Amino acid sequence: MTTVTASTSLRRLYFTRFAFALIWAGALVATASSLSPITIALLVLYPLFDGVAAVIDARSSKEKGPTLSLYANIAVSWLTAAGLAVAASSGIPAVLRVWGAWAIVSGVTQLAVGVIRRNLGGHWPMILSGGISTVAGASFILQAGQEGASLLNLAGYATLGGLFFLASAVRLGRATRGR
């Protein structure tokens, strides 16, 4: 697979991740007041989708050598989905702790992948997003210990992450066209 083909494939994936994040965030906002079965399903769905996206990413960029970080992200995302399903029975603070730990680990892996692929163009937003995800994860863990902990910040996290994927997709398009 050529660099242009890999960039085109990643660009498509990033546009898909952007759309998913916005739709997911809207659905979470609509249900975040409690841990209803729909809310729990949404919480579990997000890291499952992230893991599937990492699988697609690894397959589409074999020539660039899918990094160990991508494979770690797949495993961590899918374990997080199971962890969120279990944590939901203990309440919102437990969910925030699991989500926060996942945001930290996935942020570090996203940062690593972005640094490794920076020569493709378009990965600076992913590098920034990885750093922000790490900080956000720590804030979710801290929020879990406070009264009135809420799931609404997770929707903001997903929206911001989606915007970073959109920025990467746009930058990859420019890099592919040589701008």
Short mmCIF file of N, CA and C in Angstrom, two decimals:
data_model
loop_
_atom_site.label_atom_id
_atom_site.label_comp_id
_atom_site.label_asym_id
_atom_site.label_seq_id
_atom_site.Cartn_x
_atom_site.Cartn_y
_atom_site.Cartn_z
N MET A 1 0.85 -1.17 0.00
CA MET A 1 0.00 0.00 0.00
C MET A 1 0.90 1.24 0.00
N THR A 2 0.66 2.16 -0.90
CA THR A 2 1.46 3.37 -0.98
C THR A 2 1.09 4.33 0.13
N THR A 3 1.96 5.32 0.31
CA THR A 3 1.67 6.35 1.33
C THR A 3 0.38 7.07 1.00
N VAL A 4 0.15 7.34 -0.29
CA VAL A 4 -1.08 8.03 -0.70
C VAL A 4 -2.30 7.16 -0.40
N THR A 5 -2.21 5.87 -0.70
CA THR A 5 -3.33 4.97 -0.43
C THR A 5 -3.58 4.87 1.07
N ALA A 6 -2.50 4.76 1.85
CA ALA A 6 -2.66 4.69 3.31
C ALA A 6 -3.28 5.97 3.83
N SER A 7 -2.83 7.12 3.32
CA SER A 7 -3.40 8.40 3.75
C SER A 7 -4.87 8.51 3.39
N THR A 8 -5.24 8.06 2.20
CA THR A 8 -6.64 8.11 1.77
C THR A 8 -7.50 7.22 2.67
N SER A 9 -7.00 6.03 2.97
CA SER A 9 -7.74 5.11 3.83
C SER A 9 -7.89 5.68 5.24
N LEU A 10 -6.80 6.24 5.76
CA LEU A 10 -6.87 6.84 7.10
C LEU A 10 -7.81 8.04 7.10
N ARG A 11 -7.81 8.79 6.02
CA ARG A 11 -8.68 9.96 5.92
C ARG A 11 -10.15 9.54 6.01
N ARG A 12 -10.51 8.50 5.28
CA ARG A 12 -11.88 7.97 5.34
C ARG A 12 -12.23 7.51 6.76
N LEU A 13 -11.30 6.80 7.37
CA LEU A 13 -11.51 6.32 8.73
C LEU A 13 -11.71 7.49 9.69
N TYR A 14 -10.92 8.53 9.54
CA TYR A 14 -11.02 9.69 10.43
C TYR A 14 -12.34 10.44 10.24
N PHE A 15 -12.80 10.54 9.02
CA PHE A 15 -14.12 11.16 8.80
C PHE A 15 -15.21 10.33 9.48
N THR A 16 -15.09 9.01 9.40
CA THR A 16 -16.07 8.12 10.04
C THR A 16 -16.01 8.28 11.56
N ARG A 17 -14.82 8.36 12.10
CA ARG A 17 -14.67 8.52 13.54
C ARG A 17 -15.24 9.86 14.00
N PHE A 18 -15.07 10.89 13.20
CA PHE A 18 -15.65 12.21 13.51
C PHE A 18 -17.17 12.10 13.59
N ALA A 19 -17.79 11.52 12.56
CA ALA A 19 -19.26 11.40 12.54
C ALA A 19 -19.76 10.56 13.71
N PHE A 20 -19.10 9.43 13.96
CA PHE A 20 -19.50 8.57 15.07
C PHE A 20 -19.44 9.32 16.39
N ALA A 21 -18.35 10.05 16.61
CA ALA A 21 -18.18 10.78 17.88
C ALA A 21 -19.30 11.79 18.09
N LEU A 22 -19.67 12.51 17.04
CA LEU A 22 -20.74 13.51 17.19
C LEU A 22 -22.09 12.86 17.48
N ILE A 23 -22.40 11.81 16.76
CA ILE A 23 -23.67 11.12 16.97
C ILE A 23 -23.70 10.50 18.37
N TRP A 24 -22.60 9.86 18.75
CA TRP A 24 -22.52 9.23 20.07
C TRP A 24 -22.67 10.28 21.17
N ALA A 25 -21.97 11.40 21.04
CA ALA A 25 -22.04 12.44 22.06
C ALA A 25 -23.47 12.97 22.21
N GLY A 26 -24.15 13.18 21.09
CA GLY A 26 -25.54 13.63 21.16
C GLY A 26 -26.44 12.63 21.86
N ALA A 27 -26.24 11.35 21.56
CA ALA A 27 -27.04 10.31 22.21
C ALA A 27 -26.73 10.23 23.70
N LEU A 28 -25.46 10.41 24.07
CA LEU A 28 -25.11 10.37 25.50
C LEU A 28 -25.72 11.55 26.23
N VAL A 29 -25.66 12.73 25.64
CA VAL A 29 -26.26 13.91 26.28
C VAL A 29 -27.74 13.66 26.56
N ALA A 30 -28.41 13.00 25.62
CA ALA A 30 -29.85 12.74 25.76
C ALA A 30 -30.16 11.74 26.87
N THR A 31 -29.17 10.91 27.25
CA THR A 31 -29.45 9.84 28.22
C THR A 31 -28.57 9.90 29.47
N ALA A 32 -27.69 10.87 29.58
CA ALA A 32 -26.64 10.87 30.62
C ALA A 32 -27.13 11.12 32.04
N SER A 33 -28.40 11.42 32.23
CA SER A 33 -28.86 11.72 33.59
C SER A 33 -28.86 10.50 34.50
N SER A 34 -28.86 9.32 33.92
CA SER A 34 -28.83 8.10 34.73
C SER A 34 -28.11 7.00 33.97
N LEU A 35 -27.81 5.93 34.68
CA LEU A 35 -27.18 4.77 34.03
C LEU A 35 -28.27 3.80 33.57
N SER A 36 -29.06 4.25 32.62
CA SER A 36 -30.11 3.40 32.05
C SER A 36 -29.44 2.36 31.14
N PRO A 37 -30.17 1.34 30.75
CA PRO A 37 -29.60 0.35 29.82
C PRO A 37 -29.10 1.00 28.52
N ILE A 38 -29.78 2.03 28.05
CA ILE A 38 -29.34 2.71 26.82
C ILE A 38 -28.02 3.43 27.07
N THR A 39 -27.91 4.11 28.20
CA THR A 39 -26.67 4.82 28.54
C THR A 39 -25.52 3.84 28.68
N ILE A 40 -25.76 2.74 29.36
CA ILE A 40 -24.71 1.72 29.53
C ILE A 40 -24.29 1.18 28.17
N ALA A 41 -25.26 0.91 27.30
CA ALA A 41 -24.93 0.42 25.96
C ALA A 41 -24.07 1.45 25.21
N LEU A 42 -24.41 2.72 25.33
CA LEU A 42 -23.61 3.76 24.68
C LEU A 42 -22.19 3.79 25.24
N LEU A 43 -22.07 3.69 26.56
CA LEU A 43 -20.76 3.72 27.19
C LEU A 43 -19.88 2.56 26.73
N VAL A 44 -20.48 1.40 26.59
CA VAL A 44 -19.74 0.21 26.15
C VAL A 44 -19.43 0.32 24.65
N LEU A 45 -20.33 0.88 23.88
CA LEU A 45 -20.16 0.99 22.43
C LEU A 45 -18.96 1.85 22.05
N TYR A 46 -18.72 2.94 22.76
CA TYR A 46 -17.66 3.86 22.36
C TYR A 46 -16.28 3.18 22.32
N PRO A 47 -15.83 2.52 23.39
CA PRO A 47 -14.52 1.86 23.29
C PRO A 47 -14.53 0.65 22.34
N LEU A 48 -15.68 -0.01 22.18
CA LEU A 48 -15.73 -1.09 21.18
C LEU A 48 -15.47 -0.52 19.79
N PHE A 49 -16.12 0.59 19.48
CA PHE A 49 -15.92 1.25 18.19
C PHE A 49 -14.47 1.70 18.04
N ASP A 50 -13.89 2.24 19.11
CA ASP A 50 -12.50 2.67 19.07
C ASP A 50 -11.58 1.48 18.74
N GLY A 51 -11.84 0.34 19.34
CA GLY A 51 -11.05 -0.85 19.05
C GLY A 51 -11.19 -1.30 17.61
N VAL A 52 -12.41 -1.29 17.09
CA VAL A 52 -12.63 -1.67 15.69
C VAL A 52 -11.92 -0.68 14.76
N ALA A 53 -11.99 0.60 15.09
CA ALA A 53 -11.31 1.62 14.27
C ALA A 53 -9.80 1.38 14.28
N ALA A 54 -9.26 0.98 15.42
CA ALA A 54 -7.82 0.69 15.50
C ALA A 54 -7.46 -0.53 14.66
N VAL A 55 -8.34 -1.52 14.61
CA VAL A 55 -8.11 -2.68 13.73
C VAL A 55 -8.06 -2.22 12.27
N ILE A 56 -9.02 -1.42 11.87
CA ILE A 56 -9.06 -0.90 10.50
C ILE A 56 -7.82 -0.07 10.22
N ASP A 57 -7.44 0.76 11.17
CA ASP A 57 -6.24 1.58 11.04
C ASP A 57 -5.01 0.70 10.82
N ALA A 58 -4.85 -0.33 11.64
CA ALA A 58 -3.69 -1.22 11.53
C ALA A 58 -3.66 -1.93 10.17
N ARG A 59 -4.81 -2.35 9.70
CA ARG A 59 -4.87 -3.04 8.40
C ARG A 59 -4.59 -2.09 7.25
N SER A 60 -5.05 -0.86 7.36
CA SER A 60 -4.90 0.08 6.24
C SER A 60 -3.51 0.68 6.16
N SER A 61 -2.73 0.51 7.19
CA SER A 61 -1.41 1.15 7.18
C SER A 61 -0.30 0.14 7.42
N LYS A 62 -0.47 -1.05 6.89
CA LYS A 62 0.52 -2.11 7.09
C LYS A 62 1.90 -1.70 6.60
N GLU A 63 1.96 -1.01 5.46
CA GLU A 63 3.25 -0.60 4.92
C GLU A 63 3.99 0.33 5.87
N LYS A 64 3.24 1.16 6.55
CA LYS A 64 3.85 2.07 7.52
C LYS A 64 4.12 1.35 8.83
N GLY A 65 3.85 0.07 8.86
CA GLY A 65 4.12 -0.72 10.05
C GLY A 65 3.21 -0.37 11.20
N PRO A 66 2.02 -1.01 11.24
CA PRO A 66 1.14 -0.73 12.36
C PRO A 66 1.93 -0.94 13.65
N THR A 67 1.93 0.04 14.44
CA THR A 67 2.78 0.01 15.62
C THR A 67 2.17 -0.86 16.72
N LEU A 68 3.02 -1.21 17.62
CA LEU A 68 2.58 -1.96 18.80
C LEU A 68 1.53 -1.15 19.54
N SER A 69 1.64 0.17 19.46
CA SER A 69 0.66 1.05 20.12
C SER A 69 -0.75 0.80 19.62
N LEU A 70 -0.91 0.58 18.31
CA LEU A 70 -2.26 0.31 17.78
C LEU A 70 -2.81 -0.99 18.35
N TYR A 71 -1.98 -2.01 18.41
CA TYR A 71 -2.44 -3.29 18.95
C TYR A 71 -2.76 -3.17 20.43
N ALA A 72 -1.96 -2.39 21.15
CA ALA A 72 -2.25 -2.16 22.56
C ALA A 72 -3.58 -1.42 22.71
N ASN A 73 -3.83 -0.45 21.84
CA ASN A 73 -5.07 0.30 21.89
C ASN A 73 -6.28 -0.60 21.65
N ILE A 74 -6.15 -1.54 20.72
CA ILE A 74 -7.24 -2.48 20.45
C ILE A 74 -7.58 -3.26 21.72
N ALA A 75 -6.56 -3.83 22.33
CA ALA A 75 -6.78 -4.64 23.54
C ALA A 75 -7.34 -3.80 24.68
N VAL A 76 -6.76 -2.63 24.90
CA VAL A 76 -7.20 -1.78 26.00
C VAL A 76 -8.64 -1.31 25.77
N SER A 77 -8.97 -0.95 24.54
CA SER A 77 -10.33 -0.48 24.25
C SER A 77 -11.36 -1.57 24.51
N TRP A 78 -11.06 -2.78 24.07
CA TRP A 78 -12.03 -3.85 24.26
C TRP A 78 -12.12 -4.28 25.72
N LEU A 79 -11.02 -4.25 26.43
CA LEU A 79 -11.07 -4.52 27.87
C LEU A 79 -11.85 -3.43 28.60
N THR A 80 -11.70 -2.20 28.13
CA THR A 80 -12.43 -1.08 28.73
C THR A 80 -13.93 -1.25 28.54
N ALA A 81 -14.34 -1.71 27.38
CA ALA A 81 -15.77 -1.94 27.15
C ALA A 81 -16.32 -2.90 28.20
N ALA A 82 -15.61 -3.98 28.45
CA ALA A 82 -16.04 -4.93 29.47
C ALA A 82 -15.99 -4.29 30.86
N GLY A 83 -14.94 -3.52 31.12
CA GLY A 83 -14.82 -2.84 32.40
C GLY A 83 -15.94 -1.85 32.65
N LEU A 84 -16.35 -1.14 31.61
CA LEU A 84 -17.46 -0.19 31.75
C LEU A 84 -18.77 -0.91 32.04
N ALA A 85 -18.98 -2.05 31.40
CA ALA A 85 -20.20 -2.81 31.65
C ALA A 85 -20.27 -3.23 33.12
N VAL A 86 -19.15 -3.63 33.67
CA VAL A 86 -19.10 -4.04 35.07
C VAL A 86 -19.21 -2.81 35.99
N ALA A 87 -18.47 -1.75 35.66
CA ALA A 87 -18.46 -0.55 36.50
C ALA A 87 -19.83 0.11 36.58
N ALA A 88 -20.62 -0.02 35.54
CA ALA A 88 -21.95 0.61 35.53
C ALA A 88 -22.82 0.13 36.68
N SER A 89 -22.59 -1.10 37.14
CA SER A 89 -23.39 -1.61 38.26
C SER A 89 -23.00 -0.94 39.58
N SER A 90 -21.86 -0.26 39.60
CA SER A 90 -21.41 0.43 40.82
C SER A 90 -21.68 1.93 40.79
N GLY A 91 -22.14 2.45 39.67
CA GLY A 91 -22.51 3.85 39.61
C GLY A 91 -21.60 4.71 38.73
N ILE A 92 -22.00 5.96 38.60
CA ILE A 92 -21.31 6.90 37.72
C ILE A 92 -19.85 7.11 38.13
N PRO A 93 -19.51 7.25 39.42
CA PRO A 93 -18.09 7.43 39.77
C PRO A 93 -17.21 6.27 39.27
N ALA A 94 -17.70 5.04 39.39
CA ALA A 94 -16.92 3.90 38.90
C ALA A 94 -16.74 3.96 37.39
N VAL A 95 -17.79 4.36 36.68
CA VAL A 95 -17.71 4.51 35.23
C VAL A 95 -16.67 5.57 34.87
N LEU A 96 -16.68 6.69 35.59
CA LEU A 96 -15.72 7.76 35.30
C LEU A 96 -14.28 7.31 35.56
N ARG A 97 -14.08 6.49 36.57
CA ARG A 97 -12.72 6.00 36.84
C ARG A 97 -12.24 5.08 35.72
N VAL A 98 -13.09 4.18 35.27
CA VAL A 98 -12.71 3.28 34.18
C VAL A 98 -12.48 4.09 32.90
N TRP A 99 -13.41 5.00 32.59
CA TRP A 99 -13.28 5.83 31.38
C TRP A 99 -12.00 6.67 31.47
N GLY A 100 -11.73 7.23 32.65
CA GLY A 100 -10.54 8.05 32.82
C GLY A 100 -9.25 7.27 32.60
N ALA A 101 -9.19 6.07 33.16
CA ALA A 101 -8.01 5.22 32.96
C ALA A 101 -7.84 4.91 31.48
N TRP A 102 -8.95 4.61 30.81
CA TRP A 102 -8.89 4.32 29.37
C TRP A 102 -8.43 5.55 28.59
N ALA A 103 -8.95 6.72 28.94
CA ALA A 103 -8.57 7.95 28.23
C ALA A 103 -7.07 8.21 28.38
N ILE A 104 -6.52 7.93 29.54
CA ILE A 104 -5.08 8.12 29.75
C ILE A 104 -4.29 7.15 28.87
N VAL A 105 -4.62 5.86 28.93
CA VAL A 105 -3.87 4.86 28.17
C VAL A 105 -4.06 5.07 26.67
N SER A 106 -5.28 5.30 26.22
CA SER A 106 -5.50 5.49 24.78
C SER A 106 -4.89 6.80 24.31
N GLY A 107 -4.86 7.81 25.18
CA GLY A 107 -4.21 9.07 24.82
C GLY A 107 -2.72 8.89 24.59
N VAL A 108 -2.08 8.13 25.46
CA VAL A 108 -0.65 7.86 25.30
C VAL A 108 -0.40 7.07 24.01
N THR A 109 -1.25 6.08 23.72
CA THR A 109 -1.04 5.30 22.49
C THR A 109 -1.31 6.16 21.26
N GLN A 110 -2.32 7.01 21.30
CA GLN A 110 -2.62 7.89 20.17
C GLN A 110 -1.46 8.86 19.95
N LEU A 111 -0.92 9.36 21.01
CA LEU A 111 0.24 10.25 20.93
C LEU A 111 1.42 9.53 20.26
N ALA A 112 1.66 8.29 20.67
CA ALA A 112 2.77 7.51 20.09
C ALA A 112 2.55 7.26 18.60
N VAL A 113 1.35 6.85 18.22
CA VAL A 113 1.05 6.60 16.81
C VAL A 113 1.20 7.89 16.00
N GLY A 114 0.71 8.99 16.54
CA GLY A 114 0.82 10.28 15.84
C GLY A 114 2.27 10.68 15.61
N VAL A 115 3.10 10.49 16.62
CA VAL A 115 4.52 10.84 16.49
C VAL A 115 5.18 9.94 15.45
N ILE A 116 4.89 8.65 15.49
CA ILE A 116 5.50 7.72 14.53
C ILE A 116 5.07 8.06 13.10
N ARG A 117 3.83 8.51 12.92
CA ARG A 117 3.31 8.78 11.57
C ARG A 117 3.37 10.25 11.17
N ARG A 118 4.05 11.07 11.89
CA ARG A 118 4.02 12.50 11.58
C ARG A 118 4.52 12.81 10.17
N ASN A 119 5.31 11.91 9.57
CA ASN A 119 5.79 12.15 8.21
C ASN A 119 4.70 11.95 7.16
N LEU A 120 3.57 11.35 7.52
CA LEU A 120 2.45 11.21 6.58
C LEU A 120 1.75 12.55 6.38
N GLY A 121 1.90 13.44 7.32
CA GLY A 121 1.16 14.71 7.29
C GLY A 121 -0.18 14.49 7.95
N GLY A 122 -0.71 15.52 8.55
CA GLY A 122 -2.04 15.41 9.13
C GLY A 122 -2.11 14.80 10.50
N HIS A 123 -0.98 14.46 11.10
CA HIS A 123 -1.06 13.79 12.39
C HIS A 123 -0.79 14.70 13.59
N TRP A 124 -0.49 15.97 13.35
CA TRP A 124 -0.33 16.88 14.48
C TRP A 124 -1.60 16.98 15.31
N PRO A 125 -2.78 17.04 14.70
CA PRO A 125 -3.99 17.04 15.54
C PRO A 125 -4.11 15.78 16.40
N MET A 126 -3.65 14.64 15.88
CA MET A 126 -3.70 13.40 16.66
C MET A 126 -2.72 13.44 17.82
N ILE A 127 -1.57 14.07 17.60
CA ILE A 127 -0.60 14.21 18.68
C ILE A 127 -1.19 15.09 19.79
N LEU A 128 -1.77 16.21 19.40
CA LEU A 128 -2.42 17.08 20.39
C LEU A 128 -3.57 16.37 21.10
N SER A 129 -4.37 15.65 20.33
CA SER A 129 -5.51 14.94 20.90
C SER A 129 -5.05 13.89 21.92
N GLY A 130 -3.96 13.20 21.60
CA GLY A 130 -3.43 12.20 22.54
C GLY A 130 -3.02 12.84 23.86
N GLY A 131 -2.38 13.98 23.77
CA GLY A 131 -1.98 14.70 24.98
C GLY A 131 -3.18 15.17 25.78
N ILE A 132 -4.16 15.73 25.09
CA ILE A 132 -5.38 16.21 25.76
C ILE A 132 -6.15 15.05 26.37
N SER A 133 -6.20 13.92 25.68
CA SER A 133 -6.91 12.75 26.20
C SER A 133 -6.29 12.29 27.52
N THR A 134 -4.99 12.35 27.60
CA THR A 134 -4.30 11.94 28.82
C THR A 134 -4.70 12.85 29.99
N VAL A 135 -4.70 14.15 29.75
CA VAL A 135 -5.09 15.11 30.78
C VAL A 135 -6.58 14.94 31.14
N ALA A 136 -7.42 14.76 30.11
CA ALA A 136 -8.86 14.59 30.36
C ALA A 136 -9.12 13.33 31.19
N GLY A 137 -8.38 12.27 30.89
CA GLY A 137 -8.55 11.03 31.66
C GLY A 137 -8.29 11.26 33.14
N ALA A 138 -7.24 12.00 33.44
CA ALA A 138 -6.94 12.31 34.84
C ALA A 138 -8.07 13.13 35.45
N SER A 139 -8.64 14.04 34.68
CA SER A 139 -9.74 14.87 35.22
C SER A 139 -11.00 14.03 35.47
N PHE A 140 -11.25 13.02 34.64
CA PHE A 140 -12.40 12.14 34.88
C PHE A 140 -12.22 11.37 36.18
N ILE A 141 -11.01 10.90 36.41
CA ILE A 141 -10.74 10.16 37.65
C ILE A 141 -10.93 11.08 38.86
N LEU A 142 -10.45 12.30 38.76
CA LEU A 142 -10.63 13.26 39.85
C LEU A 142 -12.11 13.62 40.04
N GLN A 143 -12.84 13.79 38.94
CA GLN A 143 -14.26 14.11 39.01
C GLN A 143 -15.05 13.00 39.70
N ALA A 144 -14.61 11.76 39.52
CA ALA A 144 -15.31 10.62 40.11
C ALA A 144 -15.37 10.72 41.63
N GLY A 145 -14.40 11.39 42.24
CA GLY A 145 -14.37 11.52 43.69
C GLY A 145 -15.16 12.70 44.23
N GLN A 146 -15.78 13.45 43.33
CA GLN A 146 -16.53 14.62 43.76
C GLN A 146 -18.03 14.35 43.76
N GLU A 147 -18.73 15.08 44.59
CA GLU A 147 -20.18 14.96 44.64
C GLU A 147 -20.78 15.47 43.32
N GLY A 148 -21.81 14.82 42.86
CA GLY A 148 -22.48 15.23 41.63
C GLY A 148 -21.74 14.85 40.37
N ALA A 149 -20.90 13.82 40.43
CA ALA A 149 -20.18 13.37 39.23
C ALA A 149 -21.17 13.08 38.12
N SER A 150 -20.80 13.48 36.91
CA SER A 150 -21.73 13.39 35.77
C SER A 150 -21.04 12.78 34.55
N LEU A 151 -21.85 12.19 33.72
CA LEU A 151 -21.36 11.61 32.47
C LEU A 151 -21.29 12.63 31.34
N LEU A 152 -21.83 13.82 31.54
CA LEU A 152 -21.90 14.80 30.46
C LEU A 152 -20.53 15.18 29.91
N ASN A 153 -19.51 15.22 30.77
CA ASN A 153 -18.18 15.57 30.27
C ASN A 153 -17.64 14.54 29.28
N LEU A 154 -18.15 13.32 29.35
CA LEU A 154 -17.72 12.31 28.38
C LEU A 154 -18.18 12.68 26.98
N ALA A 155 -19.34 13.30 26.88
CA ALA A 155 -19.84 13.74 25.57
C ALA A 155 -18.94 14.84 25.01
N GLY A 156 -18.51 15.75 25.86
CA GLY A 156 -17.59 16.79 25.42
C GLY A 156 -16.25 16.21 24.99
N TYR A 157 -15.78 15.23 25.72
CA TYR A 157 -14.53 14.53 25.39
C TYR A 157 -14.63 13.89 24.01
N ALA A 158 -15.74 13.19 23.77
CA ALA A 158 -15.93 12.53 22.47
C ALA A 158 -16.04 13.55 21.34
N THR A 159 -16.73 14.65 21.60
CA THR A 159 -16.88 15.69 20.58
C THR A 159 -15.53 16.29 20.23
N LEU A 160 -14.74 16.62 21.23
CA LEU A 160 -13.42 17.19 20.97
C LEU A 160 -12.55 16.19 20.22
N GLY A 161 -12.59 14.94 20.64
CA GLY A 161 -11.83 13.90 19.93
C GLY A 161 -12.27 13.79 18.48
N GLY A 162 -13.58 13.86 18.25
CA GLY A 162 -14.10 13.82 16.88
C GLY A 162 -13.60 15.00 16.05
N LEU A 163 -13.54 16.17 16.66
CA LEU A 163 -13.04 17.35 15.94
C LEU A 163 -11.56 17.19 15.59
N PHE A 164 -10.80 16.56 16.45
CA PHE A 164 -9.40 16.29 16.12
C PHE A 164 -9.30 15.29 14.96
N PHE A 165 -10.18 14.29 14.93
CA PHE A 165 -10.17 13.37 13.79
C PHE A 165 -10.54 14.10 12.50
N LEU A 166 -11.49 15.01 12.58
CA LEU A 166 -11.85 15.82 11.41
C LEU A 166 -10.65 16.64 10.94
N ALA A 167 -9.96 17.30 11.87
CA ALA A 167 -8.79 18.09 11.51
C ALA A 167 -7.72 17.22 10.87
N SER A 168 -7.51 16.02 11.38
CA SER A 168 -6.52 15.11 10.79
C SER A 168 -6.94 14.68 9.39
N ALA A 169 -8.21 14.40 9.22
CA ALA A 169 -8.70 14.00 7.89
C ALA A 169 -8.48 15.12 6.88
N VAL A 170 -8.78 16.33 7.27
CA VAL A 170 -8.58 17.47 6.36
C VAL A 170 -7.10 17.65 6.05
N ARG A 171 -6.25 17.58 7.07
CA ARG A 171 -4.81 17.75 6.85
C ARG A 171 -4.24 16.61 6.01
N LEU A 172 -4.72 15.39 6.21
CA LEU A 172 -4.27 14.27 5.38
C LEU A 172 -4.66 14.49 3.92
N GLY A 173 -5.84 15.04 3.68
CA GLY A 173 -6.27 15.35 2.32
C GLY A 173 -5.34 16.34 1.66
N ARG A 174 -4.94 17.34 2.40
CA ARG A 174 -4.00 18.34 1.86
C ARG A 174 -2.64 17.73 1.60
N ALA A 175 -2.19 16.88 2.53
CA ALA A 175 -0.88 16.23 2.37
C ALA A 175 -0.88 15.30 1.15
N THR A 176 -1.99 14.62 0.92
CA THR A 176 -2.11 13.71 -0.21
C THR A 176 -2.05 14.48 -1.53
N ARG A 177 -2.63 15.68 -1.54
CA ARG A 177 -2.61 16.49 -2.76
C ARG A 177 -1.34 17.32 -2.88
N GLY A 178 -0.45 17.21 -1.90
CA GLY A 178 0.82 17.90 -1.96
C GLY A 178 0.79 19.37 -1.60
N ARG A 179 -0.19 19.75 -0.78
CA ARG A 179 -0.29 21.15 -0.35
C ARG A 179 0.34 21.36 0.98
#
